[in-house]
mmCIF file of C-alpha atoms and ligand atoms in Angstrom:
data_model
loop_
_atom_site.group_PDB
_atom_site.id
_atom_site.type_symbol
_atom_site.label_atom_id
_atom_site.label_comp_id
_atom_site.label_asym_id
_atom_site.label_seq_id
_atom_site.Cartn_x
_atom_site.Cartn_y
_atom_site.Cartn_z
ATOM 1 C CA MET A 89 -85.165 92.623 106.324
ATOM 2 C CA TYR A 90 -84.979 91.722 102.646
ATOM 3 C CA LYS A 91 -83.741 94.085 99.963
ATOM 4 C CA LEU A 92 -86.044 93.944 96.978
ATOM 5 C CA ALA A 93 -85.463 95.627 93.610
ATOM 6 C CA VAL A 94 -88.771 96.392 91.917
ATOM 7 C CA ILE A 95 -89.024 97.007 88.177
ATOM 8 C CA PRO A 96 -92.707 97.689 87.445
ATOM 9 C CA GLY A 97 -91.918 98.174 83.737
ATOM 10 C CA ASP A 98 -94.383 98.893 80.956
ATOM 11 C CA GLY A 99 -98.107 98.682 80.255
ATOM 12 C CA THR A 100 -100.004 96.823 82.927
ATOM 13 C CA GLY A 101 -96.773 95.868 84.715
ATOM 14 C CA PRO A 102 -97.071 98.610 87.357
ATOM 15 C CA GLU A 103 -100.679 97.695 88.233
ATOM 16 C CA GLN A 104 -99.792 94.049 88.615
ATOM 17 C CA ILE A 105 -96.717 94.766 90.691
ATOM 18 C CA ARG A 106 -98.700 97.141 92.913
ATOM 19 C CA GLU A 107 -101.005 94.274 93.882
ATOM 20 C CA GLY A 108 -98.055 91.914 94.257
ATOM 21 C CA ILE A 109 -96.339 94.291 96.676
ATOM 22 C CA LYS A 110 -99.607 94.641 98.548
ATOM 23 C CA VAL A 111 -99.676 90.891 99.105
ATOM 24 C CA LEU A 112 -95.951 90.643 99.924
ATOM 25 C CA THR A 113 -96.284 93.414 102.480
ATOM 26 C CA ALA A 114 -99.281 91.757 104.110
ATOM 27 C CA VAL A 115 -97.686 88.332 104.283
ATOM 28 C CA ALA A 116 -94.425 89.768 105.619
ATOM 29 C CA GLU A 117 -96.277 91.506 108.396
ATOM 30 C CA HIS A 118 -98.065 88.280 109.191
ATOM 31 C CA GLU A 119 -94.816 86.310 109.338
ATOM 32 C CA GLY A 120 -92.721 88.976 110.999
ATOM 33 C CA PHE A 121 -90.207 89.935 108.323
ATOM 34 C CA LYS A 122 -89.783 93.111 106.311
ATOM 35 C CA PHE A 123 -89.015 94.281 102.803
ATOM 36 C CA GLU A 124 -87.045 97.299 101.807
ATOM 37 C CA ALA A 125 -88.046 97.976 98.194
ATOM 38 C CA VAL A 126 -86.131 100.107 95.708
ATOM 39 C CA THR A 127 -88.019 100.907 92.509
ATOM 40 C CA TYR A 128 -86.301 101.206 89.121
ATOM 41 C CA ASP A 129 -88.007 102.818 86.129
ATOM 42 C CA PHE A 130 -86.507 100.661 83.374
ATOM 43 C CA GLY A 131 -88.832 100.175 80.446
ATOM 44 C CA GLY A 132 -90.256 101.807 77.343
ATOM 45 C CA GLU A 133 -90.962 105.249 78.803
ATOM 46 C CA ARG A 134 -87.458 105.681 80.109
ATOM 47 C CA TYR A 135 -85.984 104.407 76.864
ATOM 48 C CA LEU A 136 -88.031 106.862 74.804
ATOM 49 C CA ARG A 137 -87.013 109.684 77.132
ATOM 50 C CA THR A 138 -83.307 108.921 77.510
ATOM 51 C CA GLY A 139 -82.346 106.237 74.998
ATOM 52 C CA GLU A 140 -81.224 104.092 77.887
ATOM 53 C CA THR A 141 -82.394 100.540 78.532
ATOM 54 C CA LEU A 142 -80.363 99.233 81.481
ATOM 55 C CA PRO A 143 -77.391 101.327 82.610
ATOM 56 C CA ASP A 144 -74.297 99.364 83.678
ATOM 57 C CA SER A 145 -74.276 101.084 87.052
ATOM 58 C CA ALA A 146 -77.807 99.868 87.763
ATOM 59 C CA LEU A 147 -76.864 96.358 86.803
ATOM 60 C CA GLU A 148 -74.109 96.463 89.420
ATOM 61 C CA GLU A 149 -76.569 97.784 91.991
ATOM 62 C CA LEU A 150 -79.014 94.994 91.226
ATOM 63 C CA ARG A 151 -76.419 92.408 92.178
ATOM 64 C CA GLY A 152 -76.693 93.637 95.749
ATOM 65 C CA PHE A 153 -80.371 92.787 96.202
ATOM 66 C CA ASP A 154 -81.954 89.666 97.650
ATOM 67 C CA ALA A 155 -84.371 89.419 94.722
ATOM 68 C CA ILE A 156 -85.838 91.340 91.791
ATOM 69 C CA TYR A 157 -89.559 91.709 91.184
ATOM 70 C CA LEU A 158 -90.398 92.535 87.573
ATOM 71 C CA GLY A 159 -93.726 93.626 86.071
ATOM 72 C CA ALA A 160 -93.548 93.518 82.289
ATOM 73 C CA ILE A 161 -91.352 94.858 79.533
ATOM 74 C CA GLY A 162 -92.682 95.928 76.111
ATOM 75 C CA HIS A 163 -93.872 99.246 74.709
ATOM 76 C CA PRO A 164 -95.931 99.796 71.524
ATOM 77 C CA GLU A 165 -93.748 102.724 70.405
ATOM 78 C CA VAL A 166 -90.458 100.889 70.794
ATOM 79 C CA LYS A 167 -89.261 98.556 68.064
ATOM 80 C CA PRO A 168 -89.659 94.926 69.170
ATOM 81 C CA GLY A 169 -86.422 93.471 70.515
ATOM 82 C CA ILE A 170 -84.831 96.583 71.991
ATOM 83 C CA LEU A 171 -86.394 96.419 75.441
ATOM 84 C CA GLU A 172 -86.585 92.635 75.504
ATOM 85 C CA GLN A 173 -82.900 92.304 74.724
ATOM 86 C CA GLY A 174 -81.735 95.425 76.511
ATOM 87 C CA ILE A 175 -83.561 94.789 79.759
ATOM 88 C CA LEU A 176 -85.154 91.379 80.239
ATOM 89 C CA LEU A 177 -82.636 89.157 78.452
ATOM 90 C CA ARG A 178 -79.703 91.257 79.619
ATOM 91 C CA LEU A 179 -80.761 90.813 83.238
ATOM 92 C CA ARG A 180 -81.201 87.074 82.789
ATOM 93 C CA PHE A 181 -77.778 86.746 81.167
ATOM 94 C CA GLU A 182 -75.729 89.179 83.240
ATOM 95 C CA LEU A 183 -77.129 87.902 86.518
ATOM 96 C CA ASP A 184 -76.617 84.349 85.252
ATOM 97 C CA GLN A 185 -80.186 83.360 86.049
ATOM 98 C CA TYR A 186 -79.713 80.039 84.383
ATOM 99 C CA VAL A 187 -83.067 78.486 85.172
ATOM 100 C CA ASN A 188 -86.445 79.794 84.152
ATOM 101 C CA LEU A 189 -88.839 77.999 86.449
ATOM 102 C CA ARG A 190 -92.435 77.985 85.249
ATOM 103 C CA PRO A 191 -95.076 76.113 87.218
ATOM 104 C CA VAL A 192 -98.086 74.954 85.213
ATOM 105 C CA LYS A 193 -100.777 74.415 87.799
ATOM 106 C CA LEU A 194 -104.515 74.645 87.371
ATOM 107 C CA TYR A 195 -106.186 75.945 90.530
ATOM 108 C CA PRO A 196 -109.711 74.776 91.379
ATOM 109 C CA GLY A 197 -112.204 77.235 89.931
ATOM 110 C CA VAL A 198 -109.999 78.320 87.049
ATOM 111 C CA GLN A 199 -111.131 77.320 83.588
ATOM 112 C CA THR A 200 -108.886 75.394 81.270
ATOM 113 C CA PRO A 201 -109.552 75.000 77.558
ATOM 114 C CA LEU A 202 -108.744 71.285 77.936
ATOM 115 C CA LYS A 203 -111.867 69.177 77.868
ATOM 116 C CA ASP A 204 -112.290 66.777 80.791
ATOM 117 C CA LYS A 205 -109.111 67.967 82.542
ATOM 118 C CA GLY A 206 -109.015 69.518 85.985
ATOM 119 C CA PRO A 207 -106.621 70.439 88.801
ATOM 120 C CA ASP A 208 -105.745 66.758 89.301
ATOM 121 C CA HIS A 209 -104.417 66.577 85.756
ATOM 122 C CA ILE A 210 -102.612 69.871 85.340
ATOM 123 C CA ASP A 211 -99.817 70.245 87.865
ATOM 124 C CA PHE A 212 -96.256 70.213 86.585
ATOM 125 C CA VAL A 213 -93.308 72.567 86.264
ATOM 126 C CA VAL A 214 -91.126 73.468 83.338
ATOM 127 C CA VAL A 215 -87.429 74.020 84.007
ATOM 128 C CA ARG A 216 -86.307 76.091 81.044
ATOM 129 C CA GLU A 217 -82.606 76.715 80.460
ATOM 130 C CA ASN A 218 -82.362 80.499 80.543
ATOM 131 C CA THR A 219 -78.900 81.683 79.443
ATOM 132 C CA GLU A 220 -77.959 79.651 76.357
ATOM 133 C CA GLY A 221 -79.402 78.053 73.241
ATOM 134 C CA LEU A 222 -80.790 80.253 70.493
ATOM 135 C CA TYR A 223 -81.039 83.168 72.929
ATOM 136 C CA CYS A 224 -77.265 83.802 72.995
ATOM 137 C CA GLY A 225 -77.392 86.121 70.038
ATOM 138 C CA ALA A 226 -74.667 84.135 68.292
ATOM 139 C CA GLY A 227 -74.766 84.345 64.528
ATOM 140 C CA GLY A 228 -74.886 87.024 61.914
ATOM 141 C CA PHE A 229 -75.643 88.115 58.393
ATOM 142 C CA LEU A 230 -73.693 87.797 55.209
ATOM 143 C CA LYS A 231 -74.557 89.997 52.229
ATOM 144 C CA ARG A 232 -77.525 91.415 54.104
ATOM 145 C CA GLY A 233 -80.223 92.933 51.943
ATOM 146 C CA THR A 234 -79.167 91.113 48.778
ATOM 147 C CA ARG A 235 -80.548 87.994 47.130
ATOM 148 C CA ASP A 236 -77.389 86.213 48.284
ATOM 149 C CA GLU A 237 -78.134 86.954 51.895
ATOM 150 C CA VAL A 238 -77.242 84.392 54.540
ATOM 151 C CA ALA A 239 -78.682 84.640 58.046
ATOM 152 C CA ILE A 240 -77.284 82.388 60.746
ATOM 153 C CA GLN A 241 -78.593 82.012 64.299
ATOM 154 C CA ASN A 242 -76.656 79.548 66.398
ATOM 155 C CA SER A 243 -77.876 77.524 69.328
ATOM 156 C CA ILE A 244 -75.139 77.368 71.950
ATOM 157 C CA ASN A 245 -75.240 74.474 74.386
ATOM 158 C CA THR A 246 -72.377 74.079 76.827
ATOM 159 C CA TYR A 247 -71.713 71.080 79.028
ATOM 160 C CA LYS A 248 -71.691 73.320 82.076
ATOM 161 C CA GLY A 249 -74.904 75.101 81.097
ATOM 162 C CA VAL A 250 -76.752 71.899 80.295
ATOM 163 C CA GLU A 251 -75.536 70.127 83.405
ATOM 164 C CA ARG A 252 -76.461 72.824 85.890
ATOM 165 C CA CYS A 253 -79.915 73.141 84.374
ATOM 166 C CA LEU A 254 -80.519 69.391 84.466
ATOM 167 C CA ARG A 255 -79.221 69.186 88.020
ATOM 168 C CA TYR A 256 -81.635 71.900 89.060
ATOM 169 C CA ALA A 257 -84.468 69.913 87.455
ATOM 170 C CA PHE A 258 -83.571 66.695 89.281
ATOM 171 C CA ASP A 259 -83.151 68.469 92.618
ATOM 172 C CA TYR A 260 -86.380 70.375 92.157
ATOM 173 C CA CYS A 261 -88.205 67.170 91.293
ATOM 174 C CA ARG A 262 -87.049 65.598 94.550
ATOM 175 C CA LEU A 263 -88.021 68.626 96.559
ATOM 176 C CA ARG A 264 -91.417 68.752 94.893
ATOM 177 C CA ASN A 265 -91.877 65.105 95.745
ATOM 178 C CA LYS A 266 -94.897 64.415 93.527
ATOM 179 C CA ARG A 267 -94.541 61.900 90.705
ATOM 180 C CA ARG A 268 -90.742 62.003 90.927
ATOM 181 C CA LYS A 269 -90.361 62.065 87.185
ATOM 182 C CA VAL A 270 -88.235 64.322 85.009
ATOM 183 C CA THR A 271 -89.029 64.491 81.303
ATOM 184 C CA LEU A 272 -86.335 65.812 79.007
ATOM 185 C CA CYS A 273 -88.005 67.691 76.153
ATOM 186 C CA GLY A 274 -85.800 67.912 73.068
ATOM 187 C CA LYS A 275 -85.530 67.041 69.419
ATOM 188 C CA THR A 276 -82.897 64.312 69.273
ATOM 189 C CA ASN A 277 -84.093 63.166 65.861
ATOM 190 C CA VAL A 278 -83.136 66.429 64.163
ATOM 191 C CA LEU A 279 -80.947 68.524 66.483
ATOM 192 C CA THR A 280 -78.445 65.702 66.639
ATOM 193 C CA TYR A 281 -75.646 67.690 68.271
ATOM 194 C CA ALA A 282 -77.377 69.908 70.803
ATOM 195 C CA PHE A 283 -79.756 67.311 72.144
ATOM 196 C CA ASP A 284 -77.201 64.561 71.966
ATOM 197 C CA LEU A 285 -75.329 66.518 74.613
ATOM 198 C CA TRP A 286 -78.508 67.097 76.600
ATOM 199 C CA GLU A 287 -79.419 63.411 76.437
ATOM 200 C CA ARG A 288 -75.968 62.168 77.460
ATOM 201 C CA VAL A 289 -75.768 64.474 80.449
ATOM 202 C CA PHE A 290 -79.374 63.647 81.359
ATOM 203 C CA SER A 291 -78.604 59.918 81.494
ATOM 204 C CA ALA A 292 -75.324 60.342 83.339
ATOM 205 C CA LEU A 293 -76.706 62.742 85.919
ATOM 206 C CA GLY A 294 -79.822 60.633 86.309
ATOM 207 C CA MET A 295 -77.656 57.913 87.862
ATOM 208 C CA GLU A 296 -77.221 60.180 90.868
ATOM 209 C CA TYR A 297 -81.000 60.299 91.244
ATOM 210 C CA PRO A 298 -82.121 56.640 91.222
ATOM 211 C CA ASP A 299 -85.332 57.682 92.999
ATOM 212 C CA VAL A 300 -86.325 59.927 90.077
ATOM 213 C CA GLU A 301 -87.822 58.400 86.942
ATOM 214 C CA ARG A 302 -86.396 59.646 83.664
ATOM 215 C CA ASP A 303 -88.435 60.152 80.528
ATOM 216 C CA TYR A 304 -87.818 61.734 77.143
ATOM 217 C CA ALA A 305 -90.189 63.408 74.672
ATOM 218 C CA HIS A 306 -89.552 65.320 71.480
ATOM 219 C CA VAL A 307 -90.775 68.906 71.687
ATOM 220 C CA ASP A 308 -93.545 68.416 69.142
ATOM 221 C CA ALA A 309 -94.820 65.362 70.986
ATOM 222 C CA THR A 310 -94.504 67.253 74.286
ATOM 223 C CA CYS A 311 -96.981 69.814 72.909
ATOM 224 C CA MET A 312 -99.359 67.036 72.011
ATOM 225 C CA TRP A 313 -99.116 65.328 75.404
ATOM 226 C CA MET A 314 -99.493 68.621 77.258
ATOM 227 C CA VAL A 315 -102.925 68.875 75.678
ATOM 228 C CA LYS A 316 -103.903 65.211 75.634
ATOM 229 C CA ASN A 317 -102.332 63.866 78.846
ATOM 230 C CA PRO A 318 -100.930 66.714 80.942
ATOM 231 C CA GLU A 319 -101.108 64.429 83.992
ATOM 232 C CA TRP A 320 -98.110 62.517 82.638
ATOM 233 C CA PHE A 321 -95.798 65.361 83.515
ATOM 234 C CA ASP A 322 -94.129 66.244 86.781
ATOM 235 C CA VAL A 323 -90.963 68.174 85.848
ATOM 236 C CA ILE A 324 -90.156 68.966 82.212
ATOM 237 C CA VAL A 325 -86.632 70.171 81.506
ATOM 238 C CA THR A 326 -85.698 71.725 78.185
ATOM 239 C CA ASP A 327 -83.606 74.298 76.343
ATOM 240 C CA ASN A 328 -84.296 78.011 76.134
ATOM 241 C CA MET A 329 -86.264 78.175 72.887
ATOM 242 C CA PHE A 330 -88.380 75.083 73.399
ATOM 243 C CA GLY A 331 -88.992 76.199 76.964
ATOM 244 C CA ASP A 332 -90.227 79.563 75.754
ATOM 245 C CA ILE A 333 -92.690 77.945 73.379
ATOM 246 C CA ILE A 334 -94.060 75.165 75.559
ATOM 247 C CA THR A 335 -94.574 77.492 78.532
ATOM 248 C CA ASP A 336 -97.015 79.616 76.533
ATOM 249 C CA LEU A 337 -98.937 76.421 75.891
ATOM 250 C CA GLY A 338 -98.548 75.652 79.593
ATOM 251 C CA ALA A 339 -99.864 79.082 80.543
ATOM 252 C CA ILE A 340 -102.996 78.667 78.495
ATOM 253 C CA ILE A 341 -103.871 75.243 79.913
ATOM 254 C CA GLN A 342 -103.489 76.595 83.465
ATOM 255 C CA GLY A 343 -105.964 79.393 82.826
ATOM 256 C CA GLY A 344 -104.059 81.956 80.795
ATOM 257 C CA MET A 345 -101.532 84.731 81.154
ATOM 258 C CA GLY A 346 -103.547 86.155 84.033
ATOM 259 C CA ILE A 347 -102.245 83.447 86.321
ATOM 260 C CA ALA A 348 -98.948 82.178 84.865
ATOM 261 C CA ALA A 349 -95.839 83.166 86.818
ATOM 262 C CA GLY A 350 -92.175 82.416 86.488
ATOM 263 C CA GLY A 351 -88.838 82.794 88.182
ATOM 264 C CA ASN A 352 -85.481 83.529 86.570
ATOM 265 C CA ILE A 353 -83.273 81.760 89.018
ATOM 266 C CA ASN A 354 -79.626 81.889 89.896
ATOM 267 C CA PRO A 355 -79.442 79.614 92.940
ATOM 268 C CA GLU A 356 -76.083 81.159 93.859
ATOM 269 C CA GLY A 357 -76.999 84.759 93.042
ATOM 270 C CA VAL A 358 -79.883 87.168 92.537
ATOM 271 C CA SER A 359 -83.118 85.784 91.104
ATOM 272 C CA MET A 360 -85.910 87.661 89.350
ATOM 273 C CA PHE A 361 -89.620 86.895 89.415
ATOM 274 C CA GLU A 362 -92.228 87.971 86.903
ATOM 275 C CA PRO A 363 -95.699 87.318 85.565
ATOM 276 C CA ILE A 364 -94.992 85.637 82.237
ATOM 277 C CA GLY A 365 -97.601 87.498 80.183
ATOM 278 C CA GLY A 366 -96.591 90.645 78.343
ATOM 279 C CA SER A 367 -97.225 94.295 79.147
ATOM 280 C CA ALA A 368 -100.710 94.262 77.513
ATOM 281 C CA PRO A 369 -100.544 98.024 76.747
ATOM 282 C CA LYS A 370 -104.127 98.090 75.583
ATOM 283 C CA TYR A 371 -105.340 97.371 79.113
ATOM 284 C CA ALA A 372 -102.836 99.616 80.887
ATOM 285 C CA GLY A 373 -104.192 101.918 83.567
ATOM 286 C CA ARG A 374 -107.709 100.509 83.395
ATOM 287 C CA ASN A 375 -107.602 98.421 86.563
ATOM 288 C CA VAL A 376 -108.854 95.365 84.690
ATOM 289 C CA ILE A 377 -105.772 93.196 84.399
ATOM 290 C CA ASN A 378 -105.601 90.039 86.496
ATOM 291 C CA PRO A 379 -102.827 90.492 89.076
ATOM 292 C CA LEU A 380 -102.734 86.843 90.141
ATOM 293 C CA ALA A 381 -99.760 86.098 87.897
ATOM 294 C CA ALA A 382 -97.724 88.822 89.585
ATOM 295 C CA ILE A 383 -98.960 87.699 92.999
ATOM 296 C CA CYS A 384 -97.947 84.101 92.233
ATOM 297 C CA ALA A 385 -94.543 85.387 91.081
ATOM 298 C CA GLY A 386 -94.298 87.087 94.483
ATOM 299 C CA GLY A 387 -95.035 83.729 96.098
ATOM 300 C CA MET A 388 -92.184 82.159 94.131
ATOM 301 C CA LEU A 389 -89.929 84.994 95.242
ATOM 302 C CA LEU A 390 -90.716 84.187 98.875
ATOM 303 C CA GLU A 391 -89.926 80.538 98.257
ATOM 304 C CA GLN A 392 -86.545 81.474 96.802
ATOM 305 C CA LEU A 393 -85.787 83.670 99.808
ATOM 306 C CA GLY A 394 -86.394 80.632 101.982
ATOM 307 C CA GLU A 395 -89.671 81.973 103.387
ATOM 308 C CA ARG A 396 -91.463 78.741 102.629
ATOM 309 C CA ARG A 397 -94.342 79.236 105.034
ATOM 310 C CA ALA A 398 -95.082 82.670 103.609
ATOM 311 C CA ALA A 399 -94.843 81.285 100.076
ATOM 312 C CA SER A 400 -97.308 78.549 100.798
ATOM 313 C CA MET A 401 -99.621 81.067 102.455
ATOM 314 C CA VAL A 402 -99.686 83.107 99.254
ATOM 315 C CA GLU A 403 -100.338 80.054 97.138
ATOM 316 C CA LYS A 404 -103.188 78.902 99.352
ATOM 317 C CA ALA A 405 -104.729 82.365 99.317
ATOM 318 C CA VAL A 406 -104.541 82.511 95.519
ATOM 319 C CA ALA A 407 -106.120 79.055 95.293
ATOM 320 C CA ALA A 408 -108.903 80.131 97.656
ATOM 321 C CA VAL A 409 -109.613 83.302 95.698
ATOM 322 C CA CYS A 410 -109.806 81.265 92.490
ATOM 323 C CA ALA A 411 -112.112 78.705 94.026
ATOM 324 C CA GLU A 412 -114.376 81.109 95.872
ATOM 325 C CA HIS A 413 -114.471 84.178 93.698
ATOM 326 C CA LEU A 414 -113.167 83.630 90.218
ATOM 327 C CA LYS A 415 -115.266 80.598 89.379
ATOM 328 C CA SER A 416 -116.143 81.936 85.988
ATOM 329 C CA MET A 417 -112.734 83.424 85.359
ATOM 330 C CA THR A 418 -111.670 83.055 81.768
ATOM 331 C CA ALA A 419 -108.864 84.849 80.012
ATOM 332 C CA GLY A 420 -109.676 88.538 80.101
ATOM 333 C CA ARG A 421 -112.886 88.307 82.134
ATOM 334 C CA MET A 422 -112.509 88.270 85.916
ATOM 335 C CA GLY A 423 -115.617 89.990 87.227
ATOM 336 C CA TYR A 424 -113.329 91.902 89.619
ATOM 337 C CA SER A 425 -110.991 94.815 89.206
ATOM 338 C CA THR A 426 -107.225 94.502 89.591
ATOM 339 C CA ASN A 427 -107.099 96.017 93.078
ATOM 340 C CA GLU A 428 -110.125 94.005 94.249
ATOM 341 C CA VAL A 429 -108.339 90.769 93.379
ATOM 342 C CA GLY A 430 -105.277 91.931 95.345
ATOM 343 C CA ASP A 431 -107.509 92.769 98.315
ATOM 344 C CA LEU A 432 -109.160 89.354 98.112
ATOM 345 C CA VAL A 433 -105.813 87.575 98.219
ATOM 346 C CA VAL A 434 -104.795 89.615 101.274
ATOM 347 C CA ARG A 435 -108.091 88.694 102.926
ATOM 348 C CA TYR A 436 -107.417 84.973 102.453
ATOM 349 C CA LEU A 437 -103.872 85.026 103.836
ATOM 350 C CA LYS A 438 -103.687 82.895 106.933
HETATM 351 C C1 LIG B 48 -90.711 85.053 77.961
HETATM 352 C C2 LIG B 48 -90.782 86.056 76.842
HETATM 353 C C3 LIG B 48 -89.374 86.478 76.471
HETATM 354 C C4 LIG B 48 -88.609 85.258 76.025
HETATM 355 C C5 LIG B 48 -89.320 87.594 75.418
HETATM 356 C C6 LIG B 48 -90.110 88.804 75.830
HETATM 357 C C7 LIG B 48 -87.908 87.977 75.064
HETATM 358 O O1 LIG B 48 -91.472 85.533 75.757
HETATM 359 O O2 LIG B 48 -90.257 85.416 79.049
HETATM 360 O O3 LIG B 48 -91.120 83.912 77.756
HETATM 361 O O4 LIG B 48 -88.659 84.887 74.844
HETATM 362 O O5 LIG B 48 -87.964 84.645 76.868
HETATM 363 MN MN1 LIG B 49 -92.241 83.556 76.080
#
């Protein structure tokens, strides 16, 4: 029996999570384990009603779960930043989910905007540092609102934070056992302090992994190679900000936000899984949003719980649905409704 905290969130989040839970329930039954789910209503509606984003008491409760399943956060009537910082980033930071794991995998049948590239070329993962860098909120204003204004936003990189993220990347690369290559994505030619640290730890740690090839690419070049030669990548490891940016590029080459999933991982604590697209309020409640991203996030959640067979079952079912049913799937046009896609995935579980 696993204890699952569910935060459906805003916009299309609840519809996506509904299909994800449908699949998790079906696969659990198949494999003979159970979920006990507790739903939390954090998000824009609750904030507008009560002024509360994430109460401290709830945060303590969340520490007691085996995993968290998150829909989407973001509401058109709430000023940008409040919910993101108050809920999503706060959870990542407080629960010390120091890795944001984002697979970039093109399933057969899914269209990519990359010419002449297919599933054989697009299959890598990004390990994004998730608790430091520019996301720390370190900095401030001086003389705000005047012509003498100074705005400072600091990128914090600690030895401990960098090392544990890199170690995760190396270990994950071994486990994945594909090209056995880790590419550090940075900007050593300009960010000469932050990425100097990253590079030194990368080289030193790499010695412990002689079976894993090490490579380096600047972030701008990484963007270029992701489009031109995505097959070069196996595991990309990078800081928080660069990871945020390159994983949107990753999402689009794997078929769009409808399929891109991610995990906020604390290997020693509680991890949280989410579709990486936003809340898409304009499509909310219309049963048109693609739930595959949430379903894939559910698959990652199973993997983290150690239910590897169940996780692989979900992935295979998603791949089959893409290949058999969503052949013409492009961003925003599925040809199926949200619940039909969930039903299809359940049908292909075996
Ligand atoms: C993501 C999102 C978040 C981030 C936002 C919503 C704060 O873009 O998960 O990639 O920047 O990390
Ligand atoms: Mn992002």
